[in-house]
Amino acid sequence: MRHKKYGALIALNASLVGVLLLVSLPAGAEAQQGTASTRGRGNYTMVAGQIQGSSEDAVWIVDAANEEIMAMRWDLSRQDVQFLGFSPFSMSPNQ
């Protein structure tokens, strides 16, 4: 009788361990389906410099892959990053 109980408990524990392993495995990653409006992966360069007519400095972030540029600065009074502007640009030699 004891062997049947031990066998049943071992089988139950093994099945619980199996369920635990299945639940704890990470879900498979799937890529998003690409569309015509999907942004490409960026190639970023960040440059700091002084703003003309101001005593404050700014940071320009250039995304060469998507041909975009944006500027930001640190606002000391609010202790926050202030967005200054965004602009697309073209690096093609014909324009």
PDB file of C-alpha atoms in Angstrom:
ATOM      1  CA  MET A   1       0.000   0.000   0.000  1.00  0.00           C
ATOM      2  CA  ARG A   2       2.832   2.373   0.827  1.00  0.00           C
ATOM      3  CA  HIS A   3       4.457   1.846  -2.553  1.00  0.00           C
ATOM      4  CA  LYS A   4       1.240   2.839  -4.322  1.00  0.00           C
ATOM      5  CA  LYS A   5       1.032   6.047  -2.270  1.00  0.00           C
ATOM      6  CA  TYR A   6       4.667   6.891  -2.945  1.00  0.00           C
ATOM      7  CA  GLY A   7       4.260   6.141  -6.629  1.00  0.00           C
ATOM      8  CA  ALA A   8       1.170   8.353  -6.838  1.00  0.00           C
ATOM      9  CA  LEU A   9       2.920  11.176  -4.970  1.00  0.00           C
ATOM     10  CA  ILE A  10       5.997  10.918  -7.200  1.00  0.00           C
ATOM     11  CA  ALA A  11       3.805  10.988 -10.318  1.00  0.00           C
ATOM     12  CA  LEU A  12       1.871  13.980  -8.963  1.00  0.00           C
ATOM     13  CA  ASN A  13       5.088  15.863  -8.124  1.00  0.00           C
ATOM     14  CA  ALA A  14       6.563  15.105 -11.543  1.00  0.00           C
ATOM     15  CA  SER A  15       3.439  16.388 -13.272  1.00  0.00           C
ATOM     16  CA  LEU A  16       3.419  19.542 -11.112  1.00  0.00           C
ATOM     17  CA  VAL A  17       7.085  20.179 -11.947  1.00  0.00           C
ATOM     18  CA  GLY A  18       6.253  19.742 -15.634  1.00  0.00           C
ATOM     19  CA  VAL A  19       3.374  22.220 -15.411  1.00  0.00           C
ATOM     20  CA  LEU A  20       5.595  24.665 -13.527  1.00  0.00           C
ATOM     21  CA  LEU A  21       8.251  24.425 -16.238  1.00  0.00           C
ATOM     22  CA  LEU A  22       5.698  25.016 -18.989  1.00  0.00           C
ATOM     23  CA  VAL A  23       4.229  28.032 -17.214  1.00  0.00           C
ATOM     24  CA  SER A  24       7.609  29.589 -16.415  1.00  0.00           C
ATOM     25  CA  LEU A  25       9.055  29.297 -19.933  1.00  0.00           C
ATOM     26  CA  PRO A  26       9.207  32.657 -21.698  1.00  0.00           C
ATOM     27  CA  ALA A  27       6.805  33.241 -24.547  1.00  0.00           C
ATOM     28  CA  GLY A  28       8.265  33.124 -28.019  1.00  0.00           C
ATOM     29  CA  ALA A  29       9.160  36.470 -29.516  1.00  0.00           C
ATOM     30  CA  GLU A  30       7.478  37.440 -32.745  1.00  0.00           C
ATOM     31  CA  ALA A  31       8.476  40.245 -35.043  1.00  0.00           C
ATOM     32  CA  GLN A  32       5.925  42.833 -36.032  1.00  0.00           C
ATOM     33  CA  GLN A  33       4.734  42.691 -39.581  1.00  0.00           C
ATOM     34  CA  GLY A  34       6.396  45.456 -41.578  1.00  0.00           C
ATOM     35  CA  THR A  35       4.338  47.996 -43.472  1.00  0.00           C
ATOM     36  CA  ALA A  36       5.253  50.879 -45.711  1.00  0.00           C
ATOM     37  CA  SER A  37       4.921  53.354 -42.816  1.00  0.00           C
ATOM     38  CA  THR A  38       7.173  51.444 -40.394  1.00  0.00           C
ATOM     39  CA  ARG A  39      10.253  53.354 -39.267  1.00  0.00           C
ATOM     40  CA  GLY A  40      13.596  51.771 -39.834  1.00  0.00           C
ATOM     41  CA  ARG A  41      16.135  51.188 -37.092  1.00  0.00           C
ATOM     42  CA  GLY A  42      17.895  54.463 -36.273  1.00  0.00           C
ATOM     43  CA  ASN A  43      21.560  55.395 -36.515  1.00  0.00           C
ATOM     44  CA  TYR A  44      21.935  58.125 -33.875  1.00  0.00           C
ATOM     45  CA  THR A  45      24.570  60.785 -33.276  1.00  0.00           C
ATOM     46  CA  MET A  46      24.311  63.292 -30.427  1.00  0.00           C
ATOM     47  CA  VAL A  47      26.095  66.655 -30.517  1.00  0.00           C
ATOM     48  CA  ALA A  48      26.083  69.346 -27.819  1.00  0.00           C
ATOM     49  CA  GLY A  49      26.514  73.028 -28.550  1.00  0.00           C
ATOM     50  CA  GLN A  50      25.515  76.553 -27.661  1.00  0.00           C
ATOM     51  CA  ILE A  51      22.273  78.080 -28.918  1.00  0.00           C
ATOM     52  CA  GLN A  52      22.733  81.351 -30.823  1.00  0.00           C
ATOM     53  CA  GLY A  53      21.416  84.299 -28.830  1.00  0.00           C
ATOM     54  CA  SER A  54      21.213  82.323 -25.585  1.00  0.00           C
ATOM     55  CA  SER A  55      23.527  81.460 -22.732  1.00  0.00           C
ATOM     56  CA  GLU A  56      22.192  77.909 -22.600  1.00  0.00           C
ATOM     57  CA  ASP A  57      23.440  74.865 -24.441  1.00  0.00           C
ATOM     58  CA  ALA A  58      21.394  72.381 -26.439  1.00  0.00           C
ATOM     59  CA  VAL A  59      21.733  68.805 -27.587  1.00  0.00           C
ATOM     60  CA  TRP A  60      21.066  67.928 -31.216  1.00  0.00           C
ATOM     61  CA  ILE A  61      20.225  64.302 -31.968  1.00  0.00           C
ATOM     62  CA  VAL A  62      20.648  63.246 -35.593  1.00  0.00           C
ATOM     63  CA  ASP A  63      19.098  60.040 -36.923  1.00  0.00           C
ATOM     64  CA  ALA A  64      21.061  59.439 -40.122  1.00  0.00           C
ATOM     65  CA  ALA A  65      19.141  56.288 -41.064  1.00  0.00           C
ATOM     66  CA  ASN A  66      15.735  58.008 -41.042  1.00  0.00           C
ATOM     67  CA  GLU A  67      17.152  61.458 -41.973  1.00  0.00           C
ATOM     68  CA  GLU A  68      15.725  63.341 -38.985  1.00  0.00           C
ATOM     69  CA  ILE A  69      17.140  65.834 -36.479  1.00  0.00           C
ATOM     70  CA  MET A  70      15.802  67.106 -33.159  1.00  0.00           C
ATOM     71  CA  ALA A  71      17.016  69.555 -30.534  1.00  0.00           C
ATOM     72  CA  MET A  72      16.540  69.531 -26.752  1.00  0.00           C
ATOM     73  CA  ARG A  73      17.848  71.510 -23.789  1.00  0.00           C
ATOM     74  CA  TRP A  74      17.861  71.212 -20.001  1.00  0.00           C
ATOM     75  CA  ASP A  75      15.618  73.755 -18.251  1.00  0.00           C
ATOM     76  CA  LEU A  76      17.288  74.564 -14.910  1.00  0.00           C
ATOM     77  CA  SER A  77      14.248  76.276 -13.387  1.00  0.00           C
ATOM     78  CA  ARG A  78      11.906  73.310 -13.999  1.00  0.00           C
ATOM     79  CA  GLN A  79      14.599  70.603 -13.747  1.00  0.00           C
ATOM     80  CA  ASP A  80      13.259  69.112 -16.965  1.00  0.00           C
ATOM     81  CA  VAL A  81      14.266  68.436 -20.555  1.00  0.00           C
ATOM     82  CA  GLN A  82      12.657  70.897 -22.954  1.00  0.00           C
ATOM     83  CA  PHE A  83      11.998  69.829 -26.536  1.00  0.00           C
ATOM     84  CA  LEU A  84      13.109  72.594 -28.914  1.00  0.00           C
ATOM     85  CA  GLY A  85      12.273  71.216 -32.327  1.00  0.00           C
ATOM     86  CA  PHE A  86      12.236  68.437 -34.880  1.00  0.00           C
ATOM     87  CA  SER A  87      12.938  68.470 -38.590  1.00  0.00           C
ATOM     88  CA  PRO A  88      13.340  65.913 -41.354  1.00  0.00           C
ATOM     89  CA  PHE A  89      16.305  66.453 -43.654  1.00  0.00           C
ATOM     90  CA  SER A  90      17.745  64.840 -46.739  1.00  0.00           C
ATOM     91  CA  MET A  91      21.336  63.703 -47.140  1.00  0.00           C
ATOM     92  CA  SER A  92      20.980  62.889 -50.834  1.00  0.00           C
ATOM     93  CA  PRO A  93      23.481  64.817 -53.005  1.00  0.00           C
ATOM     94  CA  ASN A  94      20.840  65.770 -55.595  1.00  0.00           C
ATOM     95  CA  GLN A  95      18.890  68.057 -53.272  1.00  0.00           C
TER      96      GLN A  95
END
